[in-house]
Short mmCIF file of N, CA and C in Angstrom, two decimals:
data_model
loop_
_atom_site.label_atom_id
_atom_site.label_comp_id
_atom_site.label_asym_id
_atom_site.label_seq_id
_atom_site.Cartn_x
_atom_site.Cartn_y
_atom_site.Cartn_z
N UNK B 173 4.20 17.60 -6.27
CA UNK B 173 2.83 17.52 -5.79
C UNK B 173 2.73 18.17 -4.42
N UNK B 174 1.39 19.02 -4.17
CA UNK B 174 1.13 19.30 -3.00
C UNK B 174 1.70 18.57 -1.73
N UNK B 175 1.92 18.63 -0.75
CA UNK B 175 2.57 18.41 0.51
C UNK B 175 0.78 17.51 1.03
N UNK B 176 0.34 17.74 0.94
CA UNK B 176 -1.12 17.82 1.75
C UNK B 176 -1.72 16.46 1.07
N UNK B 177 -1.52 16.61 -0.60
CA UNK B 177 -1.79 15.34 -1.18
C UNK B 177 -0.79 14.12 -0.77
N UNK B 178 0.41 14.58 -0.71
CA UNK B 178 1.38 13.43 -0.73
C UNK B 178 1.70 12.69 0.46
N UNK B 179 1.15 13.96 1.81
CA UNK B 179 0.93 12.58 2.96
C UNK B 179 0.01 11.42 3.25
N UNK B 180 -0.51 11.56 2.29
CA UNK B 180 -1.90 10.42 2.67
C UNK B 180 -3.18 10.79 2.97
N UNK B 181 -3.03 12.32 3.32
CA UNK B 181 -4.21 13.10 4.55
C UNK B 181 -4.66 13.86 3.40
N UNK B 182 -5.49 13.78 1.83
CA UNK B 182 -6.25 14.51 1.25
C UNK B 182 -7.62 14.76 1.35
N UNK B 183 -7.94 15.76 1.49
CA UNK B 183 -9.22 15.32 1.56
C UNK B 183 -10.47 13.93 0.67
N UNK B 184 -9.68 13.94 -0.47
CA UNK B 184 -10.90 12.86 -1.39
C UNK B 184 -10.10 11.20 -1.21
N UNK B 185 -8.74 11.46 -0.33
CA UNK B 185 -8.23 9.92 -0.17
C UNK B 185 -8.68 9.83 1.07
N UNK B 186 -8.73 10.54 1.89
CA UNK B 186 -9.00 10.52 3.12
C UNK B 186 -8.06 9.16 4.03
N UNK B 187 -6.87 9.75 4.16
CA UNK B 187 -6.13 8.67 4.96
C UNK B 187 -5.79 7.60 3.98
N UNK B 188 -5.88 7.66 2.92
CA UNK B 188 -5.55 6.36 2.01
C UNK B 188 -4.07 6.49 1.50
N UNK B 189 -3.28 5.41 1.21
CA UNK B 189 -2.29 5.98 0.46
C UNK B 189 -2.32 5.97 -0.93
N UNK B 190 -1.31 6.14 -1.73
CA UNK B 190 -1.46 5.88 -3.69
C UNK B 190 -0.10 4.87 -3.55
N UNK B 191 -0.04 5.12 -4.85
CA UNK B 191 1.33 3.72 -4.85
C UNK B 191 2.40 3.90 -4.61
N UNK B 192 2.40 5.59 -4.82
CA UNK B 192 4.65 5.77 -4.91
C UNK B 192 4.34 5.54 -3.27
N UNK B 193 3.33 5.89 -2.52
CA UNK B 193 3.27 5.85 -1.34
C UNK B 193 3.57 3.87 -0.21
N UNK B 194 2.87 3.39 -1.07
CA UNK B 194 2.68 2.08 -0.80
C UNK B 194 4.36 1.31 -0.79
N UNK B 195 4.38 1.87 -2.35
CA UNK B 195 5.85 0.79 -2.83
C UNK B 195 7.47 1.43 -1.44
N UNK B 196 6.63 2.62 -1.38
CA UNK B 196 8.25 3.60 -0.71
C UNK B 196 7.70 2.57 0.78
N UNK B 197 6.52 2.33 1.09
CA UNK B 197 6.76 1.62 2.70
C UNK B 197 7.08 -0.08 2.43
N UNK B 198 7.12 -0.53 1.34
CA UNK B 198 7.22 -1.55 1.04
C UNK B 198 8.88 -1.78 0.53
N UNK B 199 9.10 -1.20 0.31
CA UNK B 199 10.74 -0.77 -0.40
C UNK B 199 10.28 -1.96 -1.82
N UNK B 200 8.68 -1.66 -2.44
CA UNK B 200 8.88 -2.25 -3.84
C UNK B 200 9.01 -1.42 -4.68
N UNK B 201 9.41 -1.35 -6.00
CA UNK B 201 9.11 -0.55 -7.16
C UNK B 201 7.30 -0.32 -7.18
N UNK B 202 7.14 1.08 -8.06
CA UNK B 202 5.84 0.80 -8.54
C UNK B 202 5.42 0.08 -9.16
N UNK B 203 5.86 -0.57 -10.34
CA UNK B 203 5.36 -1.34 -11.31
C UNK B 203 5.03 -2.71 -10.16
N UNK B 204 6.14 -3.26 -9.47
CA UNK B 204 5.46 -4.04 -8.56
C UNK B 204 4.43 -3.82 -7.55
N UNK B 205 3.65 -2.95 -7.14
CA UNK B 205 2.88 -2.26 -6.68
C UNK B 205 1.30 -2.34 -7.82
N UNK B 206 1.76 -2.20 -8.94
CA UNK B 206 0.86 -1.61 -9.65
C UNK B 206 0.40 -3.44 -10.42
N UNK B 207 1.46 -4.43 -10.74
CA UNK B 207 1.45 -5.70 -11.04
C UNK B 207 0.60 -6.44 -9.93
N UNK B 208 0.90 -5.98 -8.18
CA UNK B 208 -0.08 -6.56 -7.43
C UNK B 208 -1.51 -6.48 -7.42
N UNK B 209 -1.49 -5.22 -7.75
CA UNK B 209 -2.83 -4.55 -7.74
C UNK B 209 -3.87 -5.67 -9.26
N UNK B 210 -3.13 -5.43 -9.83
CA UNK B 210 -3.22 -6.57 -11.39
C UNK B 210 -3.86 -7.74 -11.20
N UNK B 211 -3.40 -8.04 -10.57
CA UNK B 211 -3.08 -9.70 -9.66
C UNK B 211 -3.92 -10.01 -8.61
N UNK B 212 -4.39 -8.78 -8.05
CA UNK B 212 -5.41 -9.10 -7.13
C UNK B 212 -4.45 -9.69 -5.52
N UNK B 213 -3.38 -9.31 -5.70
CA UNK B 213 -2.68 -9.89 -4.72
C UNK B 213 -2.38 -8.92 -3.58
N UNK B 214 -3.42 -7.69 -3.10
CA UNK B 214 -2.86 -6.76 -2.89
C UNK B 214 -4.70 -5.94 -2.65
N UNK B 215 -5.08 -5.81 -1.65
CA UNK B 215 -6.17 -5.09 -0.99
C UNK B 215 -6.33 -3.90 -2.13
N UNK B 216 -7.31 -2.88 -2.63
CA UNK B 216 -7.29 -1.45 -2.32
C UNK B 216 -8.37 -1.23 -2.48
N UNK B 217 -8.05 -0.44 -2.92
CA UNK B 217 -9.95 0.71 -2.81
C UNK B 217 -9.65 1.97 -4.23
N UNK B 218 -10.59 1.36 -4.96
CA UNK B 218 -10.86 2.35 -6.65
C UNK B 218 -11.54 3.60 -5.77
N UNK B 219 -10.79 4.53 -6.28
CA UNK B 219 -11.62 5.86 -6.49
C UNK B 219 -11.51 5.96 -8.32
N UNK B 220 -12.60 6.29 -8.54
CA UNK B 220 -12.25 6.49 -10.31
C UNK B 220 -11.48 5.46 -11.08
N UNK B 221 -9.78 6.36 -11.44
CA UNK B 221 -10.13 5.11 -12.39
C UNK B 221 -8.69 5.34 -11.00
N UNK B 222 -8.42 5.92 -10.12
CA UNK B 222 -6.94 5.77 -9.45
C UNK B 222 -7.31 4.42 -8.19
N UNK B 223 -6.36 3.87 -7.84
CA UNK B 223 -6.51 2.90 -6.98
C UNK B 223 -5.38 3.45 -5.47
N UNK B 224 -6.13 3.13 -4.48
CA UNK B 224 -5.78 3.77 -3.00
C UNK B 224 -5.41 2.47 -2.40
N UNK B 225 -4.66 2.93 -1.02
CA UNK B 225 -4.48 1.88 -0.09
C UNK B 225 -4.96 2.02 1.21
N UNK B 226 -5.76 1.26 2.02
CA UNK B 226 -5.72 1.52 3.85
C UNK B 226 -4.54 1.39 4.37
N UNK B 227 -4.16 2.20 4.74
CA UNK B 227 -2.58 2.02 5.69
C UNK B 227 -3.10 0.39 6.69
N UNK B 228 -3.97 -0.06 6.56
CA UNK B 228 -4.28 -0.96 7.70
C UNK B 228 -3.32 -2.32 6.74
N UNK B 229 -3.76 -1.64 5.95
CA UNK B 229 -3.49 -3.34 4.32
C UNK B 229 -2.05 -3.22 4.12
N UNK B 230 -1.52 -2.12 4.14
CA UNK B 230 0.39 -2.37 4.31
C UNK B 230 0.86 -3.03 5.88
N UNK B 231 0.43 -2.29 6.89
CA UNK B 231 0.64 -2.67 8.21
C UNK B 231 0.31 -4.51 8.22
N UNK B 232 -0.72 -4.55 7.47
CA UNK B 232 -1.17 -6.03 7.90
C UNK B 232 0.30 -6.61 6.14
N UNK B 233 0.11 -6.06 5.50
CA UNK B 233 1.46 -7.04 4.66
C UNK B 233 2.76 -7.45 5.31
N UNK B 234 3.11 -6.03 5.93
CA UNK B 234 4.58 -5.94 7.50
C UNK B 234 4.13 -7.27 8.02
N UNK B 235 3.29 -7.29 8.40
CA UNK B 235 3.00 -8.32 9.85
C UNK B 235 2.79 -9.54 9.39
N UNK B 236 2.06 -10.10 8.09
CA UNK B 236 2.27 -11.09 7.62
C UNK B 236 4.00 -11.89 7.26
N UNK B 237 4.26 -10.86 6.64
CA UNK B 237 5.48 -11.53 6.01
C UNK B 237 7.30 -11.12 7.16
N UNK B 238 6.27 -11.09 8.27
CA UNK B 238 7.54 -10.81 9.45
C UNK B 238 8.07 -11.96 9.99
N UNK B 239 8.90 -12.49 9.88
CA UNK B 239 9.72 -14.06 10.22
C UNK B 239 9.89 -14.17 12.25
N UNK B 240 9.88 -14.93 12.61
CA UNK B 240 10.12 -14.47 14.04
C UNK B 240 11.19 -15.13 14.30
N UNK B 241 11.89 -14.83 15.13
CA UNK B 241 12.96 -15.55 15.44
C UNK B 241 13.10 -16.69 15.64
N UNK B 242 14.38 -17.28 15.60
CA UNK B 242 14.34 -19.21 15.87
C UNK B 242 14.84 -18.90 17.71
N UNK B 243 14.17 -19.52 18.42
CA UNK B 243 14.40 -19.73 19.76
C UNK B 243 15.44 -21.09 20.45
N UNK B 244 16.59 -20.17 21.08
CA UNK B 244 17.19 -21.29 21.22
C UNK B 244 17.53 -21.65 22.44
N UNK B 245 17.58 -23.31 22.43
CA UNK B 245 17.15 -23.54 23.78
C UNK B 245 18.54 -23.74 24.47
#
């Protein structure tokens, strides 16, 4: 695929990602990617019949599921 499509920066995604995109920052498979999406467990945005991501909605999955350290006294 085009270079231009596959960073995220197309013109008709406009900054959105697709899934091989999503799962590769997620280190999930697609099918798990594509099962969230299923599930409703998992933000996006339909163009047609393809489904996109806001880079805001991975950044905010990172930040949810980030453990913080145990502090010791």
């Amino acid at each position: 695929m085009e270079e231009s499509k596959r960073d995220g920066k197309n013109s008709r995604g406009r900054g959105l990602l697709d899934v091989p995109q999503v799962a590769e920052a997620m280190r999930w498979s697609e099918s798990t990617v594509r099962q969230k999406v299923w599930l409703r467990q998992i933000e996006y945005v339909k163009l047609g019949r393809s489904v996109r991501f806001r880079p805001e909605t991975v950044e905010r999955l990172i930040r949810e599921g980030t453990v913080p350290p145990l502090k010791k006294d």
